[in-house]
Amino acid sequence: MVLAGEVVSVSTGSLPLQPGPVLARLSKGAGTPGALPDALGLALRFGASSAYWDLLLTTSMGGRRIGRMLPWPLRTWNSDRYCSLMAYRVDDRTLWFGAEVAGLPADRASVADVARSVNVGPLRLRLKVAVAGAPWRPAAEIVLSRINAEEPAIAFDPVAAQPPGLRLTPSWLVSMRAAAYSGSREGRLASS
């Protein structure tokens, strides 16, 4: 299920973020059934048509502070522990992206609950950014207001769709992830 909405405000001018369209998918990393805990994923696509970039976040053990980011299962979508598992380089700095999700049913990590909630009212996300060794700072406010029926099977790929001016790091992990995303796309084509 893909959600659609808008970046409604941007708090920092040093990133390739601007008000405009955004697509999002909330998913469960291991695919546990129903409301069981899982490493919860948040995929975001900023921009439109060919001028877009993708960002993938997951609930993380290190989501509240910058350091080693390891996926961590949670019972609820409502959390400030979403974090990019790969960092970005800009000039001589290493950046991490994070997010805070609020307003979904507490203690229920169910994808069906996300759909029901968005049908009742918009979902609000706070995107944040941090330079390695520094505290999180606000980056943008995002409002997801509807289910996007036009692109239900969109493939988010942060390696192929990197933000302008930023590059994923470290290179060995980027190469490994590029192969994984390519294999995933091939698998989806083979099964359709």
mmCIF file of C-alpha atoms in Angstrom:
data_model
loop_
_atom_site.group_PDB
_atom_site.id
_atom_site.type_symbol
_atom_site.label_atom_id
_atom_site.label_comp_id
_atom_site.label_asym_id
_atom_site.label_seq_id
_atom_site.Cartn_x
_atom_site.Cartn_y
_atom_site.Cartn_z
ATOM 1 C CA MET A 1 0.000 0.000 0.000
ATOM 2 C CA VAL A 2 1.378 3.381 -1.061
ATOM 3 C CA LEU A 3 0.241 6.618 0.557
ATOM 4 C CA ALA A 4 0.329 10.027 -1.113
ATOM 5 C CA GLY A 5 0.688 13.457 0.377
ATOM 6 C CA GLU A 6 2.813 16.582 0.579
ATOM 7 C CA VAL A 7 5.941 17.956 2.157
ATOM 8 C CA VAL A 8 4.213 20.929 3.787
ATOM 9 C CA SER A 9 7.181 22.693 5.356
ATOM 10 C CA VAL A 10 10.955 22.484 5.218
ATOM 11 C CA SER A 11 13.119 23.426 8.206
ATOM 12 C CA THR A 12 16.541 23.349 6.581
ATOM 13 C CA GLY A 13 17.782 24.823 3.324
ATOM 14 C CA SER A 14 20.926 22.708 3.077
ATOM 15 C CA LEU A 15 19.116 19.552 1.894
ATOM 16 C CA PRO A 16 17.346 18.784 -1.398
ATOM 17 C CA LEU A 17 13.934 19.064 0.267
ATOM 18 C CA GLN A 18 11.191 21.409 -0.813
ATOM 19 C CA PRO A 19 7.429 21.599 -0.429
ATOM 20 C CA GLY A 20 5.742 19.319 -2.926
ATOM 21 C CA PRO A 21 4.460 15.800 -3.572
ATOM 22 C CA VAL A 22 5.604 12.778 -1.601
ATOM 23 C CA LEU A 23 4.749 9.076 -1.761
ATOM 24 C CA ALA A 24 5.220 6.765 1.219
ATOM 25 C CA ARG A 25 4.977 3.135 2.156
ATOM 26 C CA LEU A 26 4.877 1.782 5.697
ATOM 27 C CA SER A 27 5.862 -1.878 5.742
ATOM 28 C CA LYS A 28 6.993 -4.697 7.975
ATOM 29 C CA GLY A 29 10.592 -5.843 7.407
ATOM 30 C CA ALA A 30 10.120 -9.527 8.192
ATOM 31 C CA GLY A 31 6.438 -9.569 7.243
ATOM 32 C CA THR A 32 5.136 -10.725 10.625
ATOM 33 C CA PRO A 33 1.354 -11.183 10.512
ATOM 34 C CA GLY A 34 -1.203 -8.737 11.867
ATOM 35 C CA ALA A 35 -0.103 -6.587 14.783
ATOM 36 C CA LEU A 36 2.967 -8.629 15.802
ATOM 37 C CA PRO A 37 6.199 -6.631 16.377
ATOM 38 C CA ASP A 38 8.590 -6.226 13.451
ATOM 39 C CA ALA A 39 11.352 -3.963 12.150
ATOM 40 C CA LEU A 40 9.012 -1.348 10.704
ATOM 41 C CA GLY A 41 9.889 0.370 7.442
ATOM 42 C CA LEU A 42 9.110 3.806 6.087
ATOM 43 C CA ALA A 43 9.909 4.448 2.402
ATOM 44 C CA LEU A 44 9.579 7.999 1.054
ATOM 45 C CA ARG A 45 9.725 9.333 -2.502
ATOM 46 C CA PHE A 46 10.220 13.085 -2.840
ATOM 47 C CA GLY A 47 9.449 14.975 -6.055
ATOM 48 C CA ALA A 48 7.537 13.953 -9.139
ATOM 49 C CA SER A 49 8.001 12.122 -12.456
ATOM 50 C CA SER A 50 11.705 11.805 -13.356
ATOM 51 C CA ALA A 51 12.975 14.341 -10.782
ATOM 52 C CA TYR A 52 12.516 12.288 -7.620
ATOM 53 C CA TRP A 53 14.637 10.673 -4.928
ATOM 54 C CA ASP A 54 13.924 7.835 -2.507
ATOM 55 C CA LEU A 55 14.698 7.545 1.186
ATOM 56 C CA LEU A 56 14.318 4.312 3.179
ATOM 57 C CA LEU A 57 14.085 4.305 6.967
ATOM 58 C CA THR A 58 13.501 1.527 9.476
ATOM 59 C CA THR A 59 12.886 1.324 13.194
ATOM 60 C CA SER A 60 16.334 1.153 14.648
ATOM 61 C CA MET A 61 18.134 0.436 17.878
ATOM 62 C CA GLY A 62 20.167 3.595 17.266
ATOM 63 C CA GLY A 63 17.250 5.718 16.099
ATOM 64 C CA ARG A 64 17.389 8.105 19.060
ATOM 65 C CA ARG A 65 21.099 8.784 18.776
ATOM 66 C CA ILE A 66 23.551 8.671 15.933
ATOM 67 C CA GLY A 67 25.808 5.657 15.884
ATOM 68 C CA ARG A 68 25.445 2.111 14.655
ATOM 69 C CA MET A 69 22.023 1.713 13.084
ATOM 70 C CA LEU A 70 20.584 -1.780 13.395
ATOM 71 C CA PRO A 71 16.977 -2.710 12.581
ATOM 72 C CA TRP A 72 14.925 -3.130 15.737
ATOM 73 C CA PRO A 73 11.415 -4.605 16.071
ATOM 74 C CA LEU A 74 8.669 -2.461 17.594
ATOM 75 C CA ARG A 75 5.002 -3.009 18.451
ATOM 76 C CA THR A 76 3.726 0.306 17.102
ATOM 77 C CA TRP A 77 4.169 2.578 14.092
ATOM 78 C CA ASN A 78 4.233 5.557 16.490
ATOM 79 C CA SER A 79 7.924 6.076 17.168
ATOM 80 C CA ASP A 80 10.848 8.472 16.868
ATOM 81 C CA ARG A 81 13.186 5.529 16.116
ATOM 82 C CA TYR A 82 12.971 5.507 12.289
ATOM 83 C CA CYS A 83 16.439 5.958 10.820
ATOM 84 C CA SER A 84 18.317 5.429 7.565
ATOM 85 C CA LEU A 85 20.547 2.369 7.805
ATOM 86 C CA MET A 86 22.933 3.869 5.254
ATOM 87 C CA ALA A 87 24.434 7.312 5.704
ATOM 88 C CA TYR A 88 24.809 10.058 3.114
ATOM 89 C CA ARG A 89 27.901 12.108 2.336
ATOM 90 C CA VAL A 90 27.758 15.790 1.491
ATOM 91 C CA ASP A 91 31.097 17.591 1.185
ATOM 92 C CA ASP A 92 33.081 16.297 4.172
ATOM 93 C CA ARG A 93 30.067 15.510 6.371
ATOM 94 C CA THR A 94 28.195 12.265 7.016
ATOM 95 C CA LEU A 95 24.419 12.688 7.400
ATOM 96 C CA TRP A 96 21.727 10.384 8.734
ATOM 97 C CA PHE A 97 18.000 10.807 8.120
ATOM 98 C CA GLY A 98 15.375 9.930 10.691
ATOM 99 C CA ALA A 99 11.646 10.328 11.167
ATOM 100 C CA GLU A 100 9.022 10.516 13.842
ATOM 101 C CA VAL A 101 5.609 8.983 13.166
ATOM 102 C CA ALA A 102 2.585 9.815 15.315
ATOM 103 C CA GLY A 103 -1.164 9.430 15.143
ATOM 104 C CA LEU A 104 -1.546 5.758 14.278
ATOM 105 C CA PRO A 105 -3.191 3.175 16.562
ATOM 106 C CA ALA A 106 -0.926 2.557 19.537
ATOM 107 C CA ASP A 107 0.523 -0.904 20.201
ATOM 108 C CA ARG A 108 -0.537 -2.279 16.819
ATOM 109 C CA ALA A 109 2.036 -2.720 14.073
ATOM 110 C CA SER A 110 -0.599 -3.634 11.490
ATOM 111 C CA VAL A 111 -0.490 -2.443 7.864
ATOM 112 C CA ALA A 112 -4.302 -2.647 7.739
ATOM 113 C CA ASP A 113 -4.464 -0.157 10.637
ATOM 114 C CA VAL A 114 -2.419 2.327 8.572
ATOM 115 C CA ALA A 115 -4.972 2.184 5.734
ATOM 116 C CA ARG A 116 -7.904 2.607 8.118
ATOM 117 C CA SER A 117 -6.219 5.546 9.873
ATOM 118 C CA VAL A 118 -5.438 7.429 6.655
ATOM 119 C CA ASN A 119 -9.082 7.025 5.578
ATOM 120 C CA VAL A 120 -10.127 8.766 8.822
ATOM 121 C CA GLY A 121 -7.549 11.571 8.826
ATOM 122 C CA PRO A 122 -4.061 12.492 7.617
ATOM 123 C CA LEU A 123 -0.902 10.898 8.963
ATOM 124 C CA ARG A 124 1.807 13.381 10.001
ATOM 125 C CA LEU A 125 5.540 12.657 9.867
ATOM 126 C CA ARG A 126 8.464 14.728 11.047
ATOM 127 C CA LEU A 127 11.604 14.163 9.015
ATOM 128 C CA LYS A 128 14.877 14.899 10.797
ATOM 129 C CA VAL A 129 18.574 14.927 9.942
ATOM 130 C CA ALA A 130 21.805 14.724 11.902
ATOM 131 C CA VAL A 131 25.469 15.025 11.158
ATOM 132 C CA ALA A 132 27.416 12.154 12.731
ATOM 133 C CA GLY A 133 28.138 13.036 16.354
ATOM 134 C CA ALA A 134 25.491 15.801 16.569
ATOM 135 C CA PRO A 135 21.865 15.807 17.767
ATOM 136 C CA TRP A 136 18.891 15.400 15.463
ATOM 137 C CA ARG A 137 17.438 18.583 13.965
ATOM 138 C CA PRO A 138 14.132 19.113 12.127
ATOM 139 C CA ALA A 139 14.218 18.779 8.335
ATOM 140 C CA ALA A 140 10.588 18.717 7.115
ATOM 141 C CA GLU A 141 6.946 18.145 7.997
ATOM 142 C CA ILE A 142 5.059 15.631 5.844
ATOM 143 C CA VAL A 143 1.296 15.038 5.652
ATOM 144 C CA LEU A 144 0.052 11.782 4.092
ATOM 145 C CA SER A 145 -3.621 12.175 3.294
ATOM 146 C CA ARG A 146 -4.697 9.392 0.936
ATOM 147 C CA ILE A 147 -3.991 5.934 -0.432
ATOM 148 C CA ASN A 148 -2.344 6.187 -3.846
ATOM 149 C CA ALA A 149 -4.248 3.721 -6.018
ATOM 150 C CA GLU A 150 -2.383 4.774 -9.199
ATOM 151 C CA GLU A 151 0.946 3.214 -8.163
ATOM 152 C CA PRO A 152 0.202 0.398 -5.685
ATOM 153 C CA ALA A 153 3.365 -1.562 -6.567
ATOM 154 C CA ILE A 154 5.920 1.262 -6.709
ATOM 155 C CA ALA A 155 9.521 0.110 -6.138
ATOM 156 C CA PHE A 156 11.467 2.414 -3.837
ATOM 157 C CA ASP A 157 15.226 2.315 -4.485
ATOM 158 C CA PRO A 158 17.484 4.746 -2.586
ATOM 159 C CA VAL A 159 20.572 3.582 -4.511
ATOM 160 C CA ALA A 160 19.168 4.306 -7.995
ATOM 161 C CA ALA A 161 17.268 7.442 -6.883
ATOM 162 C CA GLN A 162 19.698 9.364 -4.670
ATOM 163 C CA PRO A 163 19.046 12.984 -3.677
ATOM 164 C CA PRO A 164 20.892 15.678 -5.637
ATOM 165 C CA GLY A 165 24.125 16.705 -3.935
ATOM 166 C CA LEU A 166 24.188 13.709 -1.571
ATOM 167 C CA ARG A 167 25.648 10.233 -2.048
ATOM 168 C CA LEU A 168 25.140 7.063 -0.054
ATOM 169 C CA THR A 169 28.027 5.687 1.963
ATOM 170 C CA PRO A 170 29.945 3.423 2.664
ATOM 171 C CA SER A 171 30.586 2.261 -0.901
ATOM 172 C CA TRP A 172 30.776 -1.476 -0.029
ATOM 173 C CA LEU A 173 27.291 -1.336 1.515
ATOM 174 C CA VAL A 174 25.936 0.708 -1.394
ATOM 175 C CA SER A 175 27.192 -1.967 -3.838
ATOM 176 C CA MET A 176 25.612 -4.730 -1.778
ATOM 177 C CA ARG A 177 22.280 -2.887 -1.545
ATOM 178 C CA ALA A 178 22.312 -2.065 -5.292
ATOM 179 C CA ALA A 179 22.520 -5.795 -6.053
ATOM 180 C CA ALA A 180 19.719 -6.538 -3.578
ATOM 181 C CA TYR A 181 17.383 -3.911 -5.072
ATOM 182 C CA SER A 182 18.134 -5.148 -8.593
ATOM 183 C CA GLY A 183 17.372 -8.741 -7.566
ATOM 184 C CA SER A 184 14.166 -7.622 -5.889
ATOM 185 C CA ARG A 185 12.988 -5.857 -9.063
ATOM 186 C CA GLU A 186 13.806 -8.946 -11.170
ATOM 187 C CA GLY A 187 11.926 -11.161 -8.713
ATOM 188 C CA ARG A 188 8.838 -8.971 -8.855
ATOM 189 C CA LEU A 189 8.878 -9.058 -12.682
ATOM 190 C CA ALA A 190 9.270 -12.849 -12.698
ATOM 191 C CA SER A 191 6.332 -13.328 -10.325
ATOM 192 C CA SER A 192 3.938 -11.040 -12.230
#
